[in-house]
């Protein structure tokens, strides 16, 4: 039997509508700016994210790398939460590609506060590096899909402005945050200099993310994308799926959030396991007794796939390709494996 795959919301297959749109996509050479489908996706992404312009990039990792590159200079520091994706899962890209140092702080749930920003302000001296950029992650993956609310984001943005820091939002799952809060995604990134949002996480597009900002900054980002080898040619074939993702796949995320609560309920209240409150489609649990890889292996044998994020943390992510009935079966198997 096919396993119930809750490792990530990146495992989704493109929908039939996406496949049809990809087959029919009008294309051109995007390095020449001549792919009409990519251009449409970029315009629409800019609109949805409330920015002047957007850039289609092959991955969220590249979108973050480009944002960090255009918002910093070599030797700068970047204020960031310790468990954020740019720190944990992007191969130290900010150091390797932009020559900047992360200044890491711990934040419950993963969300930086205005106090964290103010604490990073210090008198400048010629022998000290300065923070130039703050990176937020919304929703926060390792925090457990936690949502930073509009007023909280705004407070951080205001503190950053006062300090003279730029703000980048790693909004790989900004759609999930927006749906959980019932606000347009643009509201969640107002005032941020750049936002990266993924089309391939939860929204089911096979490839791609977007980076949105001002027109000038996106022009710079386009150069950085080329430098990193991300200039694509007839990319309309994949952008077409991205457009379908933006237009049709956001609202349905609410059912992934409901299913995540179902999966979490199978674990909560048990001794030796602490389940983080579920706010979106990610369920993270801390195991006090058994090693997380052992639990993941036991579950695999029962036909349910999850992820050991580290020795003690397991994660399940709900998505379109695992419906309510399958989530319910997964919940029963998880409960049995933990017994
Ligand atoms: C919060 C966050 N940011 C960035 C990324 C990177 O996206 P990609 O896998 O497309 O490079 C991910 C991927 O899971 C993520 O969860």
Coordinates of C-alpha atoms and ligand atoms in Angstrom, one line a residue:
X1 CA 0.0 0.0 0.0
X2 CA 1.2 3.5 -0.7
X3 CA 2.5 5.1 2.5
X4 CA 0.7 8.2 3.9
X5 CA 3.4 10.7 3.3
X6 CA 3.5 13.5 5.9
X7 CA 7.2 14.2 5.6
X8 CA 6.5 17.6 4.0
X9 CA 4.1 19.6 2.0
X10 CA 6.7 19.6 -0.8
X11 CA 5.8 16.0 -1.8
X12 CA 2.5 17.1 -3.5
X13 CA 2.1 16.3 -7.2
X14 CA 0.8 19.0 -9.6
X15 CA -2.9 19.0 -10.0
X16 CA -4.6 18.0 -13.4
X17 CA -5.3 21.7 -13.9
X18 CA -1.6 22.5 -13.4
X19 CA -0.6 19.8 -15.9
X20 CA -3.0 21.2 -18.5
X21 CA -1.8 24.7 -17.9
X22 CA 1.8 23.6 -18.3
X23 CA 1.1 21.7 -21.5
X24 CA -0.6 24.8 -23.0
X25 CA 1.8 27.4 -21.6
X26 CA 2.8 30.2 -23.9
X27 CA 6.6 30.5 -23.6
X28 CA 9.6 32.5 -24.6
X29 CA 13.2 33.1 -23.4
X30 CA 12.9 34.4 -19.9
X31 CA 16.6 35.5 -19.7
X32 CA 15.5 37.9 -22.5
X33 CA 12.4 38.8 -20.4
X34 CA 10.3 37.3 -23.2
X35 CA 8.3 34.5 -21.5
X36 CA 4.8 35.8 -21.3
X37 CA 3.7 33.2 -18.7
X38 CA 6.6 34.0 -16.4
X39 CA 5.9 37.7 -16.8
X40 CA 2.2 37.1 -15.8
X41 CA 3.2 35.1 -12.8
X42 CA 5.6 37.8 -11.6
X43 CA 3.0 40.5 -12.0
X44 CA 0.4 38.5 -10.2
X45 CA 2.8 37.5 -7.4
X46 CA 3.7 41.2 -6.9
X47 CA 0.1 42.1 -6.7
X48 CA -0.8 39.3 -4.2
X49 CA 2.2 40.2 -2.0
X50 CA 1.5 43.9 -2.3
X51 CA 4.9 44.8 -3.8
X52 CA 5.9 46.7 -7.0
X53 CA 7.5 43.7 -8.7
X54 CA 8.4 40.1 -8.3
X55 CA 10.9 37.6 -9.6
X56 CA 10.3 33.9 -10.4
X57 CA 13.1 31.8 -8.8
X58 CA 13.7 28.0 -9.0
X59 CA 13.6 27.5 -5.2
X60 CA 12.9 29.1 -1.8
X61 CA 16.5 28.7 -0.9
X62 CA 17.6 30.7 -4.0
X63 CA 14.9 33.4 -3.2
X64 CA 16.3 33.8 0.3
X65 CA 19.9 33.8 -0.9
X66 CA 19.1 36.5 -3.4
X67 CA 17.3 38.7 -0.8
X68 CA 20.1 38.4 1.6
X69 CA 22.6 39.3 -1.1
X70 CA 20.8 42.4 -2.3
X71 CA 20.0 43.7 1.2
X72 CA 23.5 43.3 2.8
X73 CA 27.2 44.0 2.2
X74 CA 30.0 41.5 2.9
X75 CA 30.9 41.6 6.6
X76 CA 27.4 42.6 7.8
X77 CA 25.4 40.6 10.3
X78 CA 21.9 39.3 9.9
X79 CA 19.6 39.1 12.8
X80 CA 17.7 35.8 12.7
X81 CA 16.0 33.3 14.9
X82 CA 18.3 30.3 15.7
X83 CA 16.1 27.6 14.2
X84 CA 15.1 29.4 11.1
X85 CA 15.4 27.8 7.7
X86 CA 18.1 30.2 6.5
X87 CA 20.2 29.1 9.4
X88 CA 19.5 25.4 9.6
X89 CA 18.8 24.1 6.1
X90 CA 20.4 26.4 3.6
X91 CA 24.1 25.2 3.9
X92 CA 25.2 28.4 5.5
X93 CA 24.3 30.1 2.3
X94 CA 24.4 33.6 3.8
X95 CA 28.0 33.1 4.8
X96 CA 29.0 31.2 1.7
X97 CA 27.3 33.4 -0.9
X98 CA 27.0 36.8 0.7
X99 CA 29.8 36.8 3.2
X100 CA 27.5 37.8 6.1
X101 CA 27.3 36.4 9.6
X102 CA 24.0 35.3 11.3
X103 CA 23.4 36.9 14.7
X104 CA 21.1 34.3 16.2
X105 CA 18.6 34.8 18.9
X106 CA 16.2 32.3 20.5
X107 CA 12.5 33.1 20.2
X108 CA 9.7 31.0 21.4
X109 CA 7.7 29.8 18.4
X110 CA 10.5 31.1 16.2
X111 CA 9.2 34.7 15.9
X112 CA 11.5 37.6 16.6
X113 CA 10.2 40.5 18.6
X114 CA 10.8 44.3 18.5
X115 CA 12.8 43.8 21.7
X116 CA 15.1 41.4 19.8
X117 CA 15.6 44.0 17.2
X118 CA 16.3 46.8 19.7
X119 CA 18.7 44.5 21.6
X120 CA 20.8 44.2 18.3
X121 CA 21.3 48.0 18.1
X122 CA 24.7 49.0 19.4
X123 CA 26.9 52.1 19.0
X124 CA 28.9 51.7 15.8
X125 CA 32.6 51.3 15.9
X126 CA 35.1 50.8 13.1
X127 CA 36.1 47.4 14.5
X128 CA 32.6 46.0 14.9
X129 CA 30.3 44.5 12.3
X130 CA 26.8 45.9 12.2
X131 CA 23.4 44.2 11.8
X132 CA 22.0 45.3 8.5
X133 CA 19.1 42.9 8.0
X134 CA 16.5 41.1 10.0
X135 CA 15.0 37.9 8.6
X136 CA 11.6 36.8 9.7
X137 CA 10.1 33.4 8.9
X138 CA 6.3 33.2 8.6
X139 CA 5.0 30.6 9.2
X140 CA 8.0 29.3 11.2
X141 CA 8.8 25.8 10.1
X142 CA 10.8 24.4 13.1
X143 CA 8.7 26.4 15.5
X144 CA 5.8 24.2 14.4
X145 CA 4.2 26.1 11.6
X146 CA 3.6 29.0 14.0
X147 CA 2.1 32.2 12.7
X148 CA 3.4 35.7 13.3
X149 CA 0.4 38.0 13.4
X150 CA 0.1 41.2 11.4
X151 CA 0.6 43.6 14.4
X152 CA 3.5 41.5 15.6
X153 CA 5.2 41.7 12.1
X154 CA 4.4 45.4 12.0
X155 CA 6.0 46.0 15.4
X156 CA 9.2 44.2 14.2
X157 CA 9.2 46.1 11.0
X158 CA 8.8 49.4 12.8
X159 CA 11.7 48.6 15.2
X160 CA 13.9 47.6 12.3
X161 CA 13.1 50.8 10.5
X162 CA 14.1 52.8 13.6
X163 CA 17.3 50.9 13.8
X164 CA 18.0 51.3 10.1
X165 CA 17.8 47.5 9.4
X166 CA 16.2 46.1 6.3
X167 CA 13.6 43.3 6.7
X168 CA 13.3 40.1 4.6
X169 CA 10.4 37.7 5.2
X170 CA 11.0 34.1 4.4
X171 CA 7.4 33.5 3.6
X172 CA 7.8 30.0 2.2
X173 CA 4.4 29.4 3.8
X174 CA 3.1 32.9 4.0
X175 CA 0.0 31.6 2.4
X176 CA -0.6 29.3 5.3
X177 CA -0.1 32.2 7.8
X178 CA -2.6 34.4 5.8
X179 CA -5.2 31.7 5.6
X180 CA -4.9 30.9 9.4
X181 CA -5.3 34.6 10.2
X182 CA -7.9 35.3 7.5
X183 CA -6.0 38.2 6.1
X184 CA -4.6 38.9 2.6
X185 CA -0.9 37.8 2.3
X186 CA 0.1 41.4 1.4
X187 CA -1.0 42.5 4.9
X188 CA 1.6 40.1 6.5
X189 CA 4.5 41.6 4.6
X190 CA 3.7 45.3 4.6
X191 CA 6.7 47.4 5.1
X192 CA 9.1 44.5 4.6
X193 CA 11.8 45.2 2.0
X194 CA 11.6 41.7 0.4
X195 CA 9.4 38.6 0.7
X196 CA 10.1 35.2 -0.6
X197 CA 7.0 32.9 -1.0
X198 CA 7.0 29.3 -2.3
X199 CA 4.6 28.0 -4.9
X200 CA 5.8 24.4 -4.3
X201 CA 5.0 24.1 -0.6
X202 CA 1.4 23.2 0.0
X203 CA 0.2 25.0 -3.2
X204 CA 1.2 21.9 -5.2
X205 CA 3.2 23.6 -8.0
X206 CA 6.1 21.3 -9.0
X207 CA 8.8 23.9 -8.9
X208 CA 9.3 27.5 -8.0
X209 CA 9.1 30.4 -5.6
X210 CA 8.8 34.2 -6.0
X211 CA 10.7 37.0 -4.5
X212 CA 8.8 40.4 -4.3
X213 CA 10.1 43.9 -3.6
X214 CA 10.4 47.3 -5.2
X215 CA 11.1 47.5 -8.9
X216 CA 14.7 48.6 -8.4
X217 CA 15.5 45.9 -5.9
X218 CA 13.9 43.2 -8.2
X219 CA 16.2 44.5 -11.0
X220 CA 19.1 43.9 -8.7
X221 CA 17.7 40.5 -7.7
X222 CA 17.4 39.5 -11.4
X223 CA 21.2 40.1 -11.7
X224 CA 21.8 38.1 -8.6
X225 CA 19.6 35.2 -9.8
X226 CA 21.7 35.1 -13.0
X227 CA 24.9 35.1 -11.0
X228 CA 23.6 32.1 -9.0
X229 CA 22.8 30.2 -12.2
X230 CA 19.0 30.7 -11.8
X231 CA 18.3 32.4 -15.1
X232 CA 15.8 30.1 -16.8
X233 CA 14.8 30.0 -20.5
X234 CA 11.3 28.7 -21.4
X235 CA 10.3 28.8 -17.7
X236 CA 6.7 29.5 -18.6
X237 CA 6.2 25.7 -18.6
X238 CA 6.6 25.7 -14.8
X239 CA 5.4 29.3 -14.2
X240 CA 2.0 28.2 -15.6
X241 CA 1.6 25.7 -12.7
X242 CA 2.7 28.5 -10.3
X243 CA -0.2 30.7 -11.6
X244 CA -2.7 28.0 -11.0
X245 CA -1.2 27.6 -7.5
X246 CA -1.7 31.3 -6.8
X247 CA -5.2 31.5 -8.2
X248 CA -6.7 28.3 -6.9
X249 CA -4.7 26.6 -4.2
X250 CA -4.5 29.1 -1.3
X251 CA -8.0 29.0 0.2
X252 CA -8.0 25.2 0.4
X253 CA -5.0 25.3 2.9
X254 CA -7.6 25.7 5.6
X255 CA -8.4 22.0 5.3
X256 CA -4.7 21.1 5.7
X257 CA -4.7 23.1 8.9
X258 CA -7.7 21.2 10.2
X259 CA -6.1 17.9 9.3
X260 CA -3.0 18.9 11.1
X261 CA -5.0 19.3 14.3
X262 CA -6.3 15.8 13.8
X263 CA -2.8 14.4 13.6
X264 CA -1.7 16.4 16.6
X265 CA -4.6 15.1 18.7
X266 CA -3.3 11.5 18.2
X267 CA -0.1 12.5 20.1
X268 CA -1.2 15.2 22.7
X269 CA -1.8 14.2 26.2
X270 CA 0.5 11.2 26.1
X271 CA 3.3 10.9 28.6
X272 CA 6.8 11.6 27.2
X273 CA 5.7 13.7 24.3
X274 CA 5.1 17.5 24.0
X275 CA 3.1 18.6 21.0
X276 CA 3.5 22.2 20.0
X277 CA 0.1 24.0 19.6
X278 CA -1.0 23.6 15.9
X279 CA -1.6 26.8 14.1
X280 CA -1.3 25.7 10.5
X281 CA -0.3 22.5 8.6
X282 CA 2.9 21.6 10.6
X283 CA 2.8 19.4 13.7
X284 CA 6.0 19.3 15.7
X285 CA 6.4 17.2 18.8
X286 CA 9.2 16.8 21.3
X287 CA 9.9 13.3 22.5
X288 CA 11.2 13.0 26.0
X289 CA 11.6 9.2 26.1
X290 CA 12.3 7.6 22.7
X291 CA 14.7 8.9 20.0
X292 CA 12.8 10.6 17.1
X293 CA 14.5 8.4 14.4
X294 CA 13.2 5.2 16.2
X295 CA 9.6 6.6 16.2
X296 CA 9.9 7.6 12.5
X297 CA 11.2 4.1 11.6
X298 CA 8.3 2.4 13.6
X299 CA 5.8 4.6 11.8
X300 CA 7.3 3.8 8.4
X301 CA 6.7 0.2 9.1
X302 CA 3.1 1.1 9.7
X303 CA 2.8 3.0 6.4
X304 CA 3.1 6.5 7.7
X305 CA 6.0 8.8 6.8
X306 CA 7.2 11.6 9.1
X307 CA 10.5 13.3 9.7
X308 CA 12.9 13.3 12.6
X309 CA 14.0 16.9 12.6
X310 CA 16.7 16.1 15.2
X311 CA 17.3 13.4 17.9
X312 CA 14.1 14.4 19.8
X313 CA 11.8 16.2 17.4
X314 CA 9.4 14.6 15.0
X315 CA 7.4 16.5 12.4
X316 CA 4.4 15.8 10.3
X317 CA 3.1 18.1 7.6
X318 CA -0.3 17.9 6.1
X319 CA -1.1 18.7 2.4
X320 CA -3.5 18.3 -0.4
X321 CA -2.3 14.8 -1.4
X322 CA -3.3 13.3 2.1
X323 CA -7.0 13.8 2.6
X324 CA -8.9 13.8 5.9
X325 CA -9.5 10.1 5.8
X326 CA -5.8 9.3 5.3
X327 CA -4.9 11.8 8.0
X328 CA -7.3 10.0 10.3
X329 CA -5.7 6.7 9.5
X330 CA -2.2 8.2 10.1
X331 CA -3.4 9.6 13.4
X332 CA -4.5 6.0 14.5
X333 CA -1.1 4.6 13.4
X334 CA 0.8 7.3 15.2
X335 CA -1.2 6.6 18.4
X336 CA -0.4 2.9 18.1
X337 CA 3.3 3.4 17.4
X338 CA 3.5 5.6 20.5
X339 CA 1.7 3.1 22.7
Ligands
LIG1 C1 10.6 28.2 5.8 C2 11.3 27.7 4.6 N1 12.1 28.6 3.9 C3 12.7 28.2 2.8 C4 12.6 26.9 2.3 C5 13.4 26.5 1.1 O1 12.6 26.2 0.0 P1 13.2 25.3 -1.2 O2 13.1 23.9 -0.7 O3 12.2 25.5 -2.3 O4 14.5 25.7 -1.5 C6 11.8 26.0 3.0 C7 11.7 24.6 2.5 O5 11.1 23.7 3.1 C8 11.2 26.4 4.2 O6 10.4 25.5 4.9

